[in-house]
XYZ file of N, CA and C in Angstrom:
411
model
N -12.530 67.299 -96.169
C -12.910 68.006 -95.196
C -13.673 69.312 -95.762
N -13.177 69.908 -96.823
C -13.865 71.180 -97.350
C -15.128 71.013 -97.737
N -15.470 69.860 -98.403
C -16.818 69.493 -98.779
C -17.877 69.460 -97.757
N -17.379 69.021 -96.502
C -18.492 69.066 -95.326
C -18.655 70.468 -94.876
N -17.653 71.540 -95.183
C -17.815 72.527 -94.684
C -18.898 73.706 -95.558
N -18.824 73.229 -96.864
C -19.620 73.824 -97.761
C -21.171 74.275 -97.282
N -21.781 73.094 -96.603
C -23.038 73.389 -96.000
C -23.045 74.285 -94.791
N -22.069 74.096 -94.109
C -22.059 75.397 -93.206
C -22.052 76.746 -93.755
N -21.110 77.089 -94.493
C -21.074 78.256 -95.075
C -22.577 78.437 -95.806
N -23.334 77.498 -96.553
C -24.482 77.855 -97.054
C -25.696 78.144 -96.292
N -25.432 77.298 -95.022
C -26.528 78.032 -93.912
C -26.451 79.249 -93.633
N -24.935 79.640 -93.018
C -24.600 80.927 -92.830
C -25.171 82.002 -93.886
N -24.549 81.921 -95.172
C -25.395 82.680 -96.039
C -26.805 82.690 -96.160
N -27.623 81.726 -96.023
C -28.836 81.745 -96.144
C -29.558 82.681 -94.773
N -28.796 82.473 -93.556
C -29.371 83.124 -92.593
C -28.917 84.928 -92.787
N -27.849 85.131 -93.773
C -27.753 86.667 -94.172
C -28.965 86.968 -95.118
N -29.222 85.950 -95.983
C -30.400 86.340 -97.067
C -31.814 86.403 -96.107
N -31.741 85.713 -94.846
C -33.008 86.010 -93.883
C -33.105 87.317 -93.187
N -31.656 87.804 -93.175
C -31.682 89.203 -92.205
C -31.882 90.071 -93.252
N -31.663 90.143 -94.294
C -31.870 90.986 -95.362
C -33.508 91.004 -95.566
N -34.129 89.843 -95.923
C -35.441 89.842 -96.315
C -36.276 90.394 -94.864
N -35.721 89.978 -93.724
C -36.301 90.664 -92.564
C -36.674 92.138 -92.196
N -35.373 92.950 -92.782
C -35.352 94.448 -92.767
C -35.803 94.936 -94.050
N -35.962 94.246 -95.048
C -36.479 94.615 -96.355
C -38.047 94.797 -95.915
N -38.584 93.915 -95.200
C -40.083 94.149 -94.967
C -40.418 94.810 -93.732
N -39.429 94.625 -92.810
C -39.797 95.475 -91.588
C -39.765 96.835 -91.528
N -38.450 97.311 -92.093
C -38.337 98.871 -92.271
C -39.518 99.492 -92.973
N -40.047 99.061 -94.204
C -41.095 99.673 -94.942
C -42.412 99.735 -93.959
N -42.597 98.374 -93.184
C -43.701 98.522 -92.422
C -43.737 99.160 -91.263
N -42.682 99.493 -90.966
C -42.641 100.478 -89.552
C -42.515 101.877 -90.085
N -42.324 102.289 -91.480
C -42.480 103.729 -92.027
C -43.941 103.591 -92.313
N -44.505 102.732 -92.825
C -46.055 102.608 -93.020
C -47.160 103.012 -91.949
N -46.332 102.486 -90.821
C -47.199 102.555 -89.534
C -46.721 103.842 -88.784
N -45.726 104.378 -89.234
C -45.169 105.600 -88.741
C -44.936 105.464 -87.121
N -44.350 104.309 -87.052
C -43.631 103.795 -85.662
C -42.319 104.590 -85.321
N -42.303 104.985 -84.309
C -41.132 105.947 -83.706
C -40.680 104.803 -82.454
N -39.416 104.804 -82.688
C -39.074 103.425 -81.735
C -38.833 104.179 -80.174
N -39.187 103.288 -79.543
C -39.157 103.601 -78.125
C -38.331 102.735 -77.032
N -37.180 103.266 -76.600
C -36.303 102.496 -76.010
C -36.996 102.056 -74.518
N -37.811 102.660 -73.798
C -38.547 102.303 -72.814
C -39.467 101.411 -72.670
N -40.003 100.962 -74.251
C -40.944 99.901 -74.570
C -40.471 98.658 -74.213
N -41.281 97.636 -73.549
C -40.806 96.454 -73.452
C -40.454 95.905 -74.370
N -39.367 94.842 -74.256
C -38.722 94.037 -75.797
C -39.872 93.452 -76.404
N -39.905 93.790 -77.731
C -40.722 93.157 -78.814
C -41.847 93.806 -78.790
N -42.362 94.665 -77.803
C -43.825 95.123 -77.726
C -44.126 95.908 -79.025
N -43.188 96.891 -79.335
C -43.529 97.532 -80.444
C -43.426 96.780 -82.115
N -42.539 95.877 -81.976
C -42.609 94.978 -83.260
C -43.688 93.905 -82.988
N -44.531 93.651 -81.947
C -45.557 93.041 -82.147
C -46.875 93.860 -82.755
N -46.611 94.807 -83.103
C -47.783 95.659 -83.802
C -47.649 95.550 -85.126
N -46.561 95.387 -85.560
C -46.532 94.952 -86.992
C -47.322 93.630 -87.741
N -47.856 93.751 -88.823
C -48.414 92.646 -89.664
C -47.499 91.450 -89.178
N -48.534 90.329 -89.275
C -47.846 89.049 -89.101
C -47.024 88.362 -89.973
N -46.958 88.701 -91.326
C -46.313 88.247 -92.174
C -44.815 89.212 -92.313
N -44.858 90.246 -91.773
C -43.255 91.164 -91.317
C -42.768 90.312 -90.221
N -43.510 90.046 -89.047
C -42.970 89.445 -88.135
C -42.522 88.150 -88.378
N -43.077 87.368 -89.277
C -42.676 85.687 -89.632
C -41.195 85.751 -89.948
N -40.686 86.740 -90.935
C -39.420 86.716 -90.916
C -38.326 86.739 -89.881
N -38.757 87.876 -89.023
C -37.839 87.911 -87.642
C -37.825 86.956 -87.076
N -39.253 86.294 -87.189
C -39.121 84.992 -86.120
C -38.365 83.985 -86.682
N -38.352 83.848 -87.994
C -37.620 82.699 -88.711
C -35.808 83.247 -88.662
N -35.872 84.369 -88.744
C -34.273 84.809 -88.268
C -34.006 84.250 -87.094
N -34.509 84.523 -86.008
C -34.453 84.210 -84.653
C -34.245 82.687 -84.734
N -34.998 82.011 -85.116
C -34.964 80.565 -85.209
C -33.664 79.912 -85.651
N -33.265 80.703 -86.931
C -31.744 80.206 -87.458
C -30.562 80.578 -86.420
N -30.733 81.220 -85.289
C -29.917 81.403 -84.450
C -29.541 80.213 -83.249
N -30.869 79.425 -83.351
C -31.098 78.369 -82.191
C -30.547 77.148 -82.753
N -31.423 76.258 -83.131
C -31.035 74.794 -83.470
C -29.682 74.838 -84.571
N -29.541 75.449 -85.426
C -28.591 75.578 -86.306
C -27.237 75.667 -85.532
N -27.064 76.466 -84.478
C -25.712 76.379 -83.945
C -25.326 74.805 -83.416
N -26.152 74.066 -83.419
C -25.802 72.916 -83.025
C -25.323 72.166 -84.255
N -25.942 72.251 -85.270
C -25.494 71.840 -86.698
C -24.072 72.378 -86.767
N -23.736 73.638 -86.739
C -22.290 74.118 -87.207
C -21.241 73.491 -86.321
N -21.567 73.199 -84.943
C -20.687 72.422 -84.239
C -20.543 71.246 -84.710
N -21.493 70.402 -84.587
C -21.162 69.095 -85.196
C -20.721 68.902 -86.647
N -21.160 69.712 -87.677
C -20.448 69.741 -89.017
C -19.074 69.660 -88.836
N -18.468 71.079 -87.980
C -17.201 71.263 -88.275
C -16.247 70.051 -87.190
N -17.065 69.397 -86.355
C -16.364 68.205 -85.826
C -16.055 66.978 -86.865
N -17.487 66.784 -87.486
C -17.334 65.816 -88.433
C -16.425 66.116 -89.733
N -16.234 67.521 -90.103
C -15.139 67.947 -91.234
C -13.687 67.528 -90.544
N -13.602 67.354 -89.299
C -12.230 66.907 -88.781
C -12.042 65.702 -88.659
N -13.043 64.955 -88.010
C -12.894 63.662 -87.802
C -13.312 62.666 -88.655
N -14.432 62.972 -89.545
C -15.035 61.954 -90.688
C -15.830 62.707 -91.743
N -15.191 63.359 -92.631
C -15.524 64.168 -93.406
C -16.026 63.389 -94.772
N -16.806 62.044 -94.581
C -17.431 61.141 -95.728
C -18.381 61.724 -96.487
N -18.643 60.654 -97.281
C -19.854 61.363 -98.361
C -21.216 61.256 -97.676
N -21.504 60.213 -96.670
C -22.782 60.010 -96.125
C -22.829 61.364 -95.269
N -21.931 61.851 -94.626
C -22.234 63.033 -93.668
C -22.440 64.271 -94.513
N -21.529 64.504 -95.876
C -21.885 65.526 -96.389
C -23.167 65.544 -97.089
N -24.022 64.474 -97.538
C -25.204 64.386 -97.872
C -26.243 64.854 -96.647
N -25.989 64.215 -95.615
C -26.768 64.375 -94.499
C -26.680 66.174 -93.970
N -25.540 66.443 -94.170
C -25.534 67.951 -93.944
C -26.299 68.776 -94.765
N -26.236 68.519 -96.110
C -26.839 69.363 -97.099
C -28.283 68.880 -96.845
N -28.678 67.799 -96.240
C -30.057 67.786 -96.231
C -30.717 68.573 -94.963
N -29.539 68.568 -94.053
C -30.199 69.464 -93.049
C -30.653 70.922 -93.558
N -29.452 71.351 -94.238
C -29.495 72.913 -94.793
C -30.576 72.867 -95.549
N -30.927 72.099 -96.297
C -32.329 71.986 -97.139
C -33.266 72.227 -96.349
N -33.490 71.626 -95.484
C -34.482 71.395 -94.314
C -34.745 72.798 -93.871
N -33.676 73.604 -93.252
C -33.698 74.690 -92.804
C -34.337 75.710 -93.878
N -34.043 75.842 -95.055
C -34.163 76.555 -96.030
C -35.759 76.537 -96.376
N -36.216 75.220 -96.394
C -37.599 74.944 -96.583
C -38.395 75.396 -95.451
N -38.054 74.965 -94.187
C -38.630 75.726 -93.270
C -38.599 77.507 -93.081
N -37.596 78.017 -93.286
C -37.512 79.477 -93.552
C -38.592 79.708 -94.678
N -38.721 79.141 -95.587
C -39.548 79.838 -96.781
C -41.253 79.615 -96.146
N -41.439 78.370 -95.682
C -42.731 77.809 -95.264
C -42.972 78.953 -94.213
N -42.405 79.309 -93.370
C -42.440 80.055 -92.103
C -42.415 81.579 -92.532
N -41.840 82.201 -93.189
C -41.828 83.331 -93.979
C -42.836 83.611 -95.215
N -43.518 82.693 -95.343
C -44.514 82.798 -96.681
C -45.777 82.774 -96.384
N -46.198 81.347 -95.651
C -47.640 81.140 -95.281
C -47.627 80.848 -93.895
N -46.358 80.376 -93.286
C -46.348 80.220 -91.832
C -47.401 79.145 -91.212
N -47.714 78.046 -92.254
C -48.266 76.837 -91.760
C -47.508 75.893 -90.728
N -48.288 76.004 -89.639
C -47.541 75.343 -88.218
C -47.454 74.032 -88.484
N -48.136 73.253 -89.160
C -47.896 71.806 -89.446
C -46.848 71.419 -90.250
N -46.876 72.369 -91.250
C -45.928 71.945 -92.190
C -44.378 72.484 -91.560
N -44.197 73.475 -90.945
C -43.021 74.116 -90.361
C -42.771 73.039 -89.361
N -43.544 72.365 -88.465
C -43.200 71.606 -87.495
C -42.797 70.246 -88.364
N -43.242 69.747 -89.167
C -42.922 68.414 -89.951
C -41.317 68.753 -90.516
N -41.125 70.079 -90.982
C -39.845 70.211 -91.619
C -38.625 70.581 -90.255
N -39.303 71.108 -89.325
C -38.352 71.221 -88.253
C -38.079 69.581 -87.700
N -39.050 68.695 -87.806
C -38.570 67.305 -87.129
C -37.767 66.547 -88.219
N -37.847 66.828 -89.265
C -37.143 66.297 -90.292
C -35.454 66.454 -90.047
N -35.414 68.064 -89.866
C -34.093 68.618 -89.707
C -33.781 68.002 -88.235
N -34.437 67.936 -87.291
C -33.800 67.586 -85.881
C -33.428 66.057 -86.137
N -34.203 65.190 -86.865
C -33.746 63.700 -87.070
C -32.182 63.744 -87.956
N -32.101 64.725 -88.808
C -31.010 64.522 -89.470
C -29.554 65.223 -88.531
N -30.295 65.872 -87.705
C -29.223 66.510 -86.925
C -28.996 65.355 -85.860
N -29.850 64.651 -85.451
C -29.330 63.449 -84.477
C -28.667 62.449 -85.013
N -28.779 62.151 -86.358
C -27.903 61.347 -87.138
C -26.478 61.703 -87.415
N -26.309 63.026 -87.641
C -25.109 63.906 -87.798
C -24.460 63.556 -86.173
N -25.032 63.716 -85.007
C -24.379 63.906 -83.994
C -24.302 62.300 -83.791
N -25.038 61.320 -83.783
C -24.582 59.876 -83.811
C -23.444 59.510 -84.747
N -23.057 59.926 -85.858
C -22.223 59.661 -86.756
C -20.927 60.191 -86.156
N -21.033 61.728 -85.367
C -19.637 62.079 -84.925
C -19.330 61.453 -83.563
N -20.429 61.012 -82.750
C -20.226 60.330 -81.642
C -19.446 59.177 -82.108
N -19.963 58.255 -82.905
C -19.128 56.825 -83.372
C -17.926 57.142 -84.150
N -17.567 58.366 -84.662
C -16.167 58.667 -85.189
C -15.334 58.600 -84.227
N -15.852 59.424 -83.145
C -14.923 59.670 -82.132
C -14.799 58.503 -80.855
N -15.564 57.678 -80.913
C -15.382 56.549 -80.376
C -14.212 55.556 -80.706
């Protein structure tokens, strides 16, 4: 059971790394731009003025709050009902795909590569979901 929870913890830890990287680049960029935060500005308008490589980290952090939530749920279900080696390998492969996606998006933001990594991760997540459904049937 514990072995299948390790990728869950690893992806949460990676999300914290991305949070740190986001603010380590965003705050200096805001200071260089002499940005004054305006609570009346429409959401995201001020951040949109920052350089694209700075925004890429925030975009990726947001992406880590989206599809990975499904991974967390299905990995925990599998940890309870079927924590076998194939599920562990798939879970680590999913985490690897998300880390690779983060690095591509945050460093070069090549959409074709990002999409490929997202698609691979999605297929892995589909497989994990199918395996959980099978284990519960």
